[in-house]
Amino acid sequence: FHVGLVVADIDAAISELRRALGLDFNLPHQSTYGDATIRVAYARQGPPFIELVQGEPGSLWDTTGGPRADHVGYFSEDLDADVERLLAAGMPLDIDGREYGAQFTYHRSTHLGLRVELIDQSRRDKLLQIIRG
């Protein structure tokens, strides 16, 4: 569904990708998970869509080490079963959005250098609405 890039300045990243690749983005919105607040924007072209995430220092979306390719996002028809499948495959849970009332999880890959995000299929229409504005 999408590729997530963590950036230090979401507005600058949008501007750069607009100029370089001709991508259009929806307006950034804020989401809060526990103590972490992030700003998120999606390119309207896709799939796969490019998701830009600007996190706070010390959060799991921190860019102190620089911007990075962070995750690939997939829809899941059975989030609980897919979480168990990734855990059994050796991808530990990095973020459990279910703890915050959201239907997603992030799993840390040992060999890929990025995370896998599972998103409950029930959020598909809402996310596509956000992307298309």
C-alpha atoms as a PDB file:
ATOM      1  CA  PHE A   1       0.000   0.000   0.000  1.00  0.00           C
ATOM      2  CA  HIS A   2       2.740   2.514   0.896  1.00  0.00           C
ATOM      3  CA  VAL A   3       6.407   3.153   1.581  1.00  0.00           C
ATOM      4  CA  GLY A   4       7.079   5.248   4.674  1.00  0.00           C
ATOM      5  CA  LEU A   5       9.935   7.737   4.781  1.00  0.00           C
ATOM      6  CA  VAL A   6      10.866   9.446   8.048  1.00  0.00           C
ATOM      7  CA  VAL A   7      11.952  13.053   7.525  1.00  0.00           C
ATOM      8  CA  ALA A   8      13.110  15.901   9.750  1.00  0.00           C
ATOM      9  CA  ASP A   9      11.093  18.580   7.898  1.00  0.00           C
ATOM     10  CA  ILE A  10       7.936  17.317   6.220  1.00  0.00           C
ATOM     11  CA  ASP A  11       7.246  20.610   4.419  1.00  0.00           C
ATOM     12  CA  ALA A  12      10.748  20.665   2.891  1.00  0.00           C
ATOM     13  CA  ALA A  13      10.431  16.988   1.885  1.00  0.00           C
ATOM     14  CA  ILE A  14       7.066  17.639   0.206  1.00  0.00           C
ATOM     15  CA  SER A  15       8.522  20.592  -1.670  1.00  0.00           C
ATOM     16  CA  GLU A  16      11.554  18.593  -2.787  1.00  0.00           C
ATOM     17  CA  LEU A  17       9.515  15.618  -4.025  1.00  0.00           C
ATOM     18  CA  ARG A  18       7.048  17.939  -5.739  1.00  0.00           C
ATOM     19  CA  ARG A  19       9.864  19.681  -7.643  1.00  0.00           C
ATOM     20  CA  ALA A  20      11.932  16.570  -8.371  1.00  0.00           C
ATOM     21  CA  LEU A  21       9.232  13.974  -9.098  1.00  0.00           C
ATOM     22  CA  GLY A  22       6.084  16.013  -9.716  1.00  0.00           C
ATOM     23  CA  LEU A  23       4.284  14.375  -6.774  1.00  0.00           C
ATOM     24  CA  ASP A  24       1.239  15.987  -5.183  1.00  0.00           C
ATOM     25  CA  PHE A  25       0.693  15.506  -1.440  1.00  0.00           C
ATOM     26  CA  ASN A  26      -2.304  15.835   0.814  1.00  0.00           C
ATOM     27  CA  LEU A  27      -2.028  18.357   3.642  1.00  0.00           C
ATOM     28  CA  PRO A  28       0.009  17.004   6.556  1.00  0.00           C
ATOM     29  CA  HIS A  29      -2.039  15.909   9.558  1.00  0.00           C
ATOM     30  CA  GLN A  30      -1.035  15.123  13.130  1.00  0.00           C
ATOM     31  CA  SER A  31      -1.471  11.834  14.970  1.00  0.00           C
ATOM     32  CA  THR A  32      -0.542  11.061  18.562  1.00  0.00           C
ATOM     33  CA  TYR A  33       0.441   7.631  19.894  1.00  0.00           C
ATOM     34  CA  GLY A  34       1.215   7.666  23.596  1.00  0.00           C
ATOM     35  CA  ASP A  35       3.724  10.467  24.169  1.00  0.00           C
ATOM     36  CA  ALA A  36       4.712  10.716  20.492  1.00  0.00           C
ATOM     37  CA  THR A  37       3.124  13.125  18.038  1.00  0.00           C
ATOM     38  CA  ILE A  38       3.871  12.753  14.345  1.00  0.00           C
ATOM     39  CA  ARG A  39       2.999  14.726  11.227  1.00  0.00           C
ATOM     40  CA  VAL A  40       2.057  12.605   8.224  1.00  0.00           C
ATOM     41  CA  ALA A  41       1.450  13.330   4.529  1.00  0.00           C
ATOM     42  CA  TYR A  42       0.805  10.968   1.620  1.00  0.00           C
ATOM     43  CA  ALA A  43       1.600  11.442  -2.057  1.00  0.00           C
ATOM     44  CA  ARG A  44      -1.609  11.239  -4.087  1.00  0.00           C
ATOM     45  CA  GLN A  45       0.074   9.140  -6.769  1.00  0.00           C
ATOM     46  CA  GLY A  46       0.144   5.422  -6.129  1.00  0.00           C
ATOM     47  CA  PRO A  47      -0.116   2.711  -5.066  1.00  0.00           C
ATOM     48  CA  PRO A  48       2.335   2.268  -3.689  1.00  0.00           C
ATOM     49  CA  PHE A  49       1.897   5.652  -2.058  1.00  0.00           C
ATOM     50  CA  ILE A  50       4.798   7.539  -0.517  1.00  0.00           C
ATOM     51  CA  GLU A  51       4.117   8.406   3.121  1.00  0.00           C
ATOM     52  CA  LEU A  52       6.210  11.091   4.799  1.00  0.00           C
ATOM     53  CA  VAL A  53       6.423  10.994   8.598  1.00  0.00           C
ATOM     54  CA  GLN A  54       7.983  13.713  10.740  1.00  0.00           C
ATOM     55  CA  GLY A  55       8.568  12.498  14.287  1.00  0.00           C
ATOM     56  CA  GLU A  56       9.751  14.019  17.501  1.00  0.00           C
ATOM     57  CA  PRO A  57      13.264  13.519  18.917  1.00  0.00           C
ATOM     58  CA  GLY A  58      13.382  10.375  21.014  1.00  0.00           C
ATOM     59  CA  SER A  59      10.315   8.843  19.361  1.00  0.00           C
ATOM     60  CA  LEU A  60      10.326   5.787  17.117  1.00  0.00           C
ATOM     61  CA  TRP A  61      10.166   8.243  14.192  1.00  0.00           C
ATOM     62  CA  ASP A  62      13.208  10.267  15.353  1.00  0.00           C
ATOM     63  CA  THR A  63      15.454  11.624  12.586  1.00  0.00           C
ATOM     64  CA  THR A  64      18.461  12.531  14.715  1.00  0.00           C
ATOM     65  CA  GLY A  65      20.488  10.133  12.543  1.00  0.00           C
ATOM     66  CA  GLY A  66      19.048  11.656   9.376  1.00  0.00           C
ATOM     67  CA  PRO A  67      16.063  10.905   7.167  1.00  0.00           C
ATOM     68  CA  ARG A  68      15.486   7.297   6.190  1.00  0.00           C
ATOM     69  CA  ALA A  69      13.340   4.744   4.457  1.00  0.00           C
ATOM     70  CA  ASP A  70      11.439   3.467   7.487  1.00  0.00           C
ATOM     71  CA  HIS A  71       8.719   0.985   6.564  1.00  0.00           C
ATOM     72  CA  VAL A  72       6.496  -0.682   3.998  1.00  0.00           C
ATOM     73  CA  GLY A  73       2.783  -0.753   4.786  1.00  0.00           C
ATOM     74  CA  TYR A  74       0.352  -3.543   3.959  1.00  0.00           C
ATOM     75  CA  PHE A  75      -3.351  -4.014   4.587  1.00  0.00           C
ATOM     76  CA  SER A  76      -4.306  -7.004   6.687  1.00  0.00           C
ATOM     77  CA  GLU A  77      -7.617  -8.826   6.590  1.00  0.00           C
ATOM     78  CA  ASP A  78      -6.866 -10.412   9.995  1.00  0.00           C
ATOM     79  CA  LEU A  79      -4.551  -8.146  11.952  1.00  0.00           C
ATOM     80  CA  ASP A  80      -4.206 -10.391  15.000  1.00  0.00           C
ATOM     81  CA  ALA A  81      -3.366 -13.464  12.895  1.00  0.00           C
ATOM     82  CA  ASP A  82      -0.893 -11.511  10.736  1.00  0.00           C
ATOM     83  CA  VAL A  83       0.789 -10.085  13.844  1.00  0.00           C
ATOM     84  CA  GLU A  84       1.281 -13.628  15.124  1.00  0.00           C
ATOM     85  CA  ARG A  85       2.594 -14.734  11.715  1.00  0.00           C
ATOM     86  CA  LEU A  86       5.230 -11.956  11.653  1.00  0.00           C
ATOM     87  CA  LEU A  87       6.203 -12.652  15.265  1.00  0.00           C
ATOM     88  CA  ALA A  88       6.659 -16.342  14.420  1.00  0.00           C
ATOM     89  CA  ALA A  89       8.746 -15.337  11.394  1.00  0.00           C
ATOM     90  CA  GLY A  90      11.162 -13.456  13.668  1.00  0.00           C
ATOM     91  CA  MET A  91       9.852  -9.911  13.217  1.00  0.00           C
ATOM     92  CA  PRO A  92       9.314  -8.535  16.733  1.00  0.00           C
ATOM     93  CA  LEU A  93       6.632  -5.979  17.478  1.00  0.00           C
ATOM     94  CA  ASP A  94       8.136  -2.485  17.439  1.00  0.00           C
ATOM     95  CA  ILE A  95       4.955  -0.401  17.761  1.00  0.00           C
ATOM     96  CA  ASP A  96       1.518  -1.719  18.657  1.00  0.00           C
ATOM     97  CA  GLY A  97      -1.012   0.895  17.593  1.00  0.00           C
ATOM     98  CA  ARG A  98      -3.739  -1.221  19.182  1.00  0.00           C
ATOM     99  CA  GLU A  99      -2.471   0.022  22.565  1.00  0.00           C
ATOM    100  CA  TYR A 100      -3.597   3.514  21.485  1.00  0.00           C
ATOM    101  CA  GLY A 101      -6.919   2.527  19.940  1.00  0.00           C
ATOM    102  CA  ALA A 102      -5.510   2.395  16.387  1.00  0.00           C
ATOM    103  CA  GLN A 103      -5.554  -0.652  14.134  1.00  0.00           C
ATOM    104  CA  PHE A 104      -1.930  -1.003  13.012  1.00  0.00           C
ATOM    105  CA  THR A 105       1.350  -2.542  14.090  1.00  0.00           C
ATOM    106  CA  TYR A 106       4.998  -2.066  13.150  1.00  0.00           C
ATOM    107  CA  HIS A 107       7.388  -5.004  13.097  1.00  0.00           C
ATOM    108  CA  ARG A 108      11.179  -4.746  13.061  1.00  0.00           C
ATOM    109  CA  SER A 109      12.936  -6.654  10.311  1.00  0.00           C
ATOM    110  CA  THR A 110      16.368  -7.960  11.191  1.00  0.00           C
ATOM    111  CA  HIS A 111      17.635  -8.323   7.634  1.00  0.00           C
ATOM    112  CA  LEU A 112      15.810  -5.653   5.609  1.00  0.00           C
ATOM    113  CA  GLY A 113      16.784  -2.573   7.591  1.00  0.00           C
ATOM    114  CA  LEU A 114      13.201  -1.363   7.719  1.00  0.00           C
ATOM    115  CA  ARG A 115       9.944  -2.072   9.460  1.00  0.00           C
ATOM    116  CA  VAL A 116       6.794  -3.744   8.185  1.00  0.00           C
ATOM    117  CA  GLU A 117       3.536  -1.974   9.053  1.00  0.00           C
ATOM    118  CA  LEU A 118       0.330  -3.978   9.131  1.00  0.00           C
ATOM    119  CA  ILE A 119      -2.841  -1.898   8.789  1.00  0.00           C
ATOM    120  CA  ASP A 120      -6.250  -3.374   9.466  1.00  0.00           C
ATOM    121  CA  GLN A 121      -8.248  -3.625   6.228  1.00  0.00           C
ATOM    122  CA  SER A 122     -11.098  -1.710   7.915  1.00  0.00           C
ATOM    123  CA  ARG A 123      -8.965   1.485   7.672  1.00  0.00           C
ATOM    124  CA  ARG A 124      -8.479   1.207   3.887  1.00  0.00           C
ATOM    125  CA  ASP A 125     -11.320   3.482   2.761  1.00  0.00           C
ATOM    126  CA  LYS A 126     -10.511   6.126   5.376  1.00  0.00           C
ATOM    127  CA  LEU A 127      -6.817   6.181   4.416  1.00  0.00           C
ATOM    128  CA  LEU A 128      -7.637   6.428   0.720  1.00  0.00           C
ATOM    129  CA  GLN A 129     -10.013   9.300   1.501  1.00  0.00           C
ATOM    130  CA  ILE A 130      -7.229  11.083   3.426  1.00  0.00           C
ATOM    131  CA  ILE A 131      -4.812  10.552   0.538  1.00  0.00           C
ATOM    132  CA  ARG A 132      -7.189  11.783  -2.150  1.00  0.00           C
ATOM    133  CA  GLY A 133      -8.342  14.717  -0.030  1.00  0.00           C
END
